[in-house]
């Protein structure tokens, strides 16, 4: 990861190639935590597209803390993501949890997400490295920067240079007011250590929708290359991560505010 050869990640999407990297507009990835049904994912995708964001996110396989919580709709959710991609031309980012589903996920995803809980699943990292598809590597809940970069190295060493690093908050002693603590300093720190593009996920970092806007602004001010934002047509009824999800109008407003910072075009 200290090799300066690959300083950007270029992802082909139906709407054209999107570049993650410095000296490029901030790339925005938005969508629900989980793909729940066709109507909600297509409606969300249409709004995401209209704001100028480039990627739709949505989980088909969900890494839930409780085995009794909603686990994602799996393969049928992947099919709905493919429909949303066709309807809007947005690139798709979705998580793979298990190597058994890697081929299926890779057939729909333009970028494969490795979730925080799998950041050190080294056998999975080697396998996603071997697919050659761009990989979004989320920082583990208690991972140091060095741990995280070594996990990225597993993917790079497998011959895949297209890795994006996503800071999504780390565990600290305070769980009362925020779900995690956003390590905003990871942005300038990573800049001294790696050429890999950086994404900030203020939704999982804070766990509360009202804190998403200020943390997104902070991420842009600190030089992030991209943002991941959870949005849902009806957050109160979301099957996962409702409290941190923006409504569609709130997301539209956020995009206008971020656009005013002049980093999008
Ligand atoms: C997600 O992106 O919905 C997710 C589960 O994120 P994380 O792995 O960062 O918790
Ligand atoms: Mn989520």
Coordinates of C-alpha atoms and ligand atoms in Angstrom, one line a residue:
X1 CA 0.0 0.0 0.0
X2 CA 3.0 2.3 0.0
X3 CA 3.4 1.9 -3.7
X4 CA 2.4 5.1 -5.4
X5 CA 1.6 3.4 -8.7
X6 CA -2.1 3.1 -8.2
X7 CA -3.2 6.5 -6.8
X8 CA -6.8 6.2 -8.0
X9 CA -9.5 3.6 -8.3
X10 CA -11.5 3.8 -11.5
X11 CA -14.8 1.9 -11.4
X12 CA -16.9 1.3 -14.6
X13 CA -20.6 1.8 -14.1
X14 CA -23.5 2.0 -16.6
X15 CA -23.4 5.8 -16.3
X16 CA -19.7 5.9 -17.1
X17 CA -16.4 5.4 -15.2
X18 CA -16.2 6.9 -11.7
X19 CA -12.8 7.8 -10.3
X20 CA -12.1 7.7 -6.6
X21 CA -9.0 9.7 -5.8
X22 CA -7.4 13.0 -4.9
X23 CA -7.9 15.7 -7.5
X24 CA -11.3 14.1 -8.5
X25 CA -14.7 15.2 -7.3
X26 CA -16.0 13.6 -4.1
X27 CA -17.8 10.3 -5.0
X28 CA -21.0 9.7 -3.1
X29 CA -22.5 6.3 -2.3
X30 CA -26.0 6.3 -0.8
X31 CA -28.8 3.8 -0.1
X32 CA -30.5 1.8 2.5
X33 CA -28.7 -0.4 5.0
X34 CA -30.7 -3.4 3.7
X35 CA -32.5 -4.0 0.4
X36 CA -36.0 -4.6 1.7
X37 CA -38.2 -4.7 -1.4
X38 CA -38.3 -3.6 -5.0
X39 CA -40.3 -0.4 -4.5
X40 CA -38.0 1.0 -1.8
X41 CA -34.8 0.2 -3.5
X42 CA -35.9 1.6 -6.9
X43 CA -37.4 4.7 -5.3
X44 CA -34.2 5.3 -3.3
X45 CA -32.0 4.7 -6.4
X46 CA -34.0 7.2 -8.4
X47 CA -33.5 9.9 -5.8
X48 CA -29.8 9.0 -5.3
X49 CA -29.3 9.3 -9.0
X50 CA -31.2 12.6 -9.2
X51 CA -28.9 14.2 -6.6
X52 CA -25.8 13.4 -8.7
X53 CA -24.5 10.6 -6.5
X54 CA -22.7 7.9 -8.4
X55 CA -23.4 4.7 -6.4
X56 CA -26.3 2.9 -4.8
X57 CA -25.5 0.9 -1.7
X58 CA -27.7 -1.8 -0.1
X59 CA -27.2 -4.9 1.9
X60 CA -28.3 -8.3 0.7
X61 CA -26.2 -10.2 3.3
X62 CA -26.2 -8.4 6.6
X63 CA -23.7 -8.9 9.4
X64 CA -26.1 -8.5 12.3
X65 CA -24.9 -8.6 15.9
X66 CA -27.9 -10.7 16.9
X67 CA -28.6 -13.9 15.0
X68 CA -32.3 -13.2 15.5
X69 CA -32.2 -9.8 13.8
X70 CA -33.0 -9.5 10.1
X71 CA -30.2 -11.1 8.2
X72 CA -30.9 -9.6 4.7
X73 CA -32.9 -11.1 1.8
X74 CA -29.8 -12.6 0.2
X75 CA -30.0 -13.6 -3.5
X76 CA -33.4 -12.0 -4.1
X77 CA -32.0 -8.7 -2.8
X78 CA -29.1 -8.9 -5.3
X79 CA -31.6 -9.3 -8.1
X80 CA -33.4 -6.1 -6.9
X81 CA -30.0 -4.3 -6.9
X82 CA -29.5 -5.4 -10.4
X83 CA -32.9 -3.9 -11.3
X84 CA -32.1 -0.6 -9.6
X85 CA -28.8 -0.5 -11.5
X86 CA -30.7 -1.1 -14.8
X87 CA -33.3 1.6 -13.9
X88 CA -30.8 4.3 -13.0
X89 CA -27.3 3.4 -14.3
X90 CA -25.9 3.8 -10.8
X91 CA -23.0 1.6 -9.8
X92 CA -23.8 -0.9 -7.1
X93 CA -21.9 -1.5 -3.8
X94 CA -23.0 -4.4 -1.7
X95 CA -21.3 -6.6 1.0
X96 CA -20.1 -10.1 0.7
X97 CA -20.0 -12.0 4.0
X98 CA -19.0 -15.4 2.9
X99 CA -16.8 -16.8 0.1
X100 CA -19.7 -19.1 -0.8
X101 CA -21.6 -16.1 -2.1
X102 CA -18.7 -14.2 -3.7
X103 CA -19.4 -15.2 -7.3
X104 CA -23.0 -14.2 -7.0
X105 CA -22.2 -10.9 -5.3
X106 CA -19.5 -10.1 -7.8
X107 CA -22.0 -10.7 -10.6
X108 CA -24.1 -7.7 -9.4
X109 CA -21.7 -5.5 -7.5
X110 CA -19.5 -2.9 -9.2
X111 CA -17.6 -2.6 -6.0
X112 CA -17.6 -5.4 -3.4
X113 CA -17.9 -4.3 0.2
X114 CA -16.0 -6.0 3.0
X115 CA -17.8 -5.1 6.2
X116 CA -16.1 -4.0 9.4
X117 CA -16.6 -7.3 11.0
X118 CA -14.9 -9.2 8.2
X119 CA -11.9 -6.8 7.9
X120 CA -9.6 -9.5 9.2
X121 CA -11.2 -12.4 7.5
X122 CA -8.0 -13.1 5.7
X123 CA -9.2 -16.0 3.6
X124 CA -12.1 -13.9 2.4
X125 CA -9.7 -11.0 1.6
X126 CA -7.6 -13.2 -0.5
X127 CA -10.6 -14.4 -2.4
X128 CA -12.0 -10.9 -3.1
X129 CA -8.5 -10.0 -4.1
X130 CA -8.5 -12.7 -6.7
X131 CA -11.8 -11.5 -8.3
X132 CA -10.1 -8.3 -9.6
X133 CA -13.3 -6.3 -8.8
X134 CA -12.9 -3.1 -6.9
X135 CA -13.1 -3.6 -3.1
X136 CA -14.4 -1.3 -0.4
X137 CA -12.7 -2.3 2.8
X138 CA -14.3 -1.0 5.9
X139 CA -12.2 -0.4 9.0
X140 CA -12.8 -3.0 11.7
X141 CA -14.6 -1.9 14.9
X142 CA -11.4 -2.0 16.9
X143 CA -8.7 -2.0 14.2
X144 CA -5.7 0.2 14.3
X145 CA -4.7 2.0 11.1
X146 CA -1.9 -0.5 10.7
X147 CA -4.2 -3.5 11.1
X148 CA -6.5 -1.9 8.4
X149 CA -3.7 -1.3 6.0
X150 CA -2.4 -4.8 6.4
X151 CA -5.8 -6.1 5.5
X152 CA -5.8 -3.9 2.4
X153 CA -2.4 -5.5 1.7
X154 CA -4.0 -8.9 1.5
X155 CA -6.2 -7.8 -1.3
X156 CA -3.3 -5.9 -3.1
X157 CA -1.0 -8.9 -2.7
X158 CA -3.7 -11.1 -4.3
X159 CA -3.1 -8.9 -7.4
X160 CA -6.0 -6.5 -7.0
X161 CA -4.9 -2.8 -6.8
X162 CA -8.5 -1.4 -6.6
X163 CA -9.0 -1.0 -2.9
X164 CA -10.9 1.9 -1.3
X165 CA -10.5 2.4 2.5
X166 CA -13.7 3.2 4.4
X167 CA -13.6 4.7 7.9
X168 CA -16.9 4.0 9.6
X169 CA -16.2 4.8 13.2
X170 CA -14.3 2.8 15.8
X171 CA -15.3 1.6 19.3
X172 CA -14.4 3.9 22.1
X173 CA -15.6 4.2 25.7
X174 CA -18.7 6.3 24.9
X175 CA -21.6 4.4 23.4
X176 CA -24.3 6.6 25.0
X177 CA -24.4 9.5 22.5
X178 CA -22.8 8.0 19.4
X179 CA -22.7 4.5 18.1
X180 CA -19.0 4.7 17.3
X181 CA -16.4 7.4 17.2
X182 CA -15.6 8.8 13.8
X183 CA -11.8 8.9 13.4
X184 CA -11.7 11.9 11.2
X185 CA -7.9 12.1 11.7
X186 CA -7.7 8.8 9.8
X187 CA -8.0 10.9 6.6
X188 CA -4.8 13.0 7.0
X189 CA -3.0 10.0 8.7
X190 CA -3.8 7.7 5.8
X191 CA -2.6 10.4 3.3
X192 CA 0.9 10.1 4.9
X193 CA 0.8 6.3 4.6
X194 CA -1.0 5.1 1.5
X195 CA -2.0 6.1 -2.0
X196 CA -5.4 4.3 -1.6
X197 CA -8.5 6.3 -1.9
X198 CA -10.5 7.1 1.3
X199 CA -14.2 7.0 2.1
X200 CA -16.0 8.2 5.2
X201 CA -19.2 6.7 6.4
X202 CA -20.8 9.1 8.9
X203 CA -23.9 7.0 9.2
X204 CA -22.4 3.9 10.9
X205 CA -19.9 6.2 12.6
X206 CA -22.5 8.2 14.5
X207 CA -25.5 5.9 14.5
X208 CA -27.8 9.0 14.5
X209 CA -29.2 10.7 11.5
X210 CA -28.9 14.2 13.0
X211 CA -25.1 13.9 13.2
X212 CA -24.6 12.7 9.7
X213 CA -24.6 16.2 8.0
X214 CA -21.9 17.8 10.3
X215 CA -19.6 14.7 10.0
X216 CA -20.0 14.6 6.2
X217 CA -19.0 18.2 6.1
X218 CA -16.0 17.5 8.4
X219 CA -15.0 14.6 6.1
X220 CA -15.0 16.9 3.1
X221 CA -13.1 19.6 4.9
X222 CA -10.5 17.0 5.9
X223 CA -10.0 15.8 2.3
X224 CA -12.0 12.6 2.0
X225 CA -12.3 11.2 -1.6
X226 CA -15.8 9.8 -1.0
X227 CA -18.7 9.5 1.3
X228 CA -21.1 6.7 2.2
X229 CA -24.5 7.8 3.4
X230 CA -27.4 5.5 4.5
X231 CA -30.8 6.7 3.3
X232 CA -34.3 5.2 3.5
X233 CA -37.7 6.2 2.3
X234 CA -39.2 5.6 5.8
X235 CA -36.4 5.3 8.4
X236 CA -38.8 4.6 11.2
X237 CA -39.8 1.4 9.5
X238 CA -36.4 0.3 8.3
X239 CA -35.4 -3.3 8.9
X240 CA -31.9 -2.2 9.9
X241 CA -30.1 1.0 10.9
X242 CA -33.2 3.2 10.7
X243 CA -32.0 5.7 13.4
X244 CA -29.0 6.6 11.4
X245 CA -30.7 6.7 8.0
X246 CA -31.6 10.0 6.3
X247 CA -35.0 10.4 4.7
X248 CA -34.9 11.0 1.0
X249 CA -35.6 14.8 1.3
X250 CA -32.9 15.1 4.0
X251 CA -30.4 13.4 1.7
X252 CA -31.4 15.7 -1.2
X253 CA -30.7 18.7 1.1
X254 CA -27.4 17.3 2.3
X255 CA -26.3 16.9 -1.3
X256 CA -27.1 20.5 -2.0
X257 CA -25.1 21.6 1.0
X258 CA -22.2 19.4 0.1
X259 CA -22.4 20.6 -3.5
X260 CA -22.1 24.1 -2.3
X261 CA -18.7 23.2 -0.9
X262 CA -17.6 22.9 -4.5
X263 CA -16.1 19.5 -4.3
X264 CA -18.5 17.6 -6.5
X265 CA -17.9 18.9 -10.1
Ligands
LIG1 C1 -23.2 -1.5 6.4 O1 -22.5 -0.9 5.6 O2 -24.4 -1.6 6.3 C2 -22.5 -2.2 7.5 C3 -22.9 -3.3 8.1 O3 -21.3 -1.5 7.8 P1 -20.2 -1.9 8.9 O4 -19.6 -3.2 8.3 O5 -19.3 -0.7 8.8 O6 -20.8 -2.1 10.2
LIG2 MN1 -26.1 -0.3 8.0

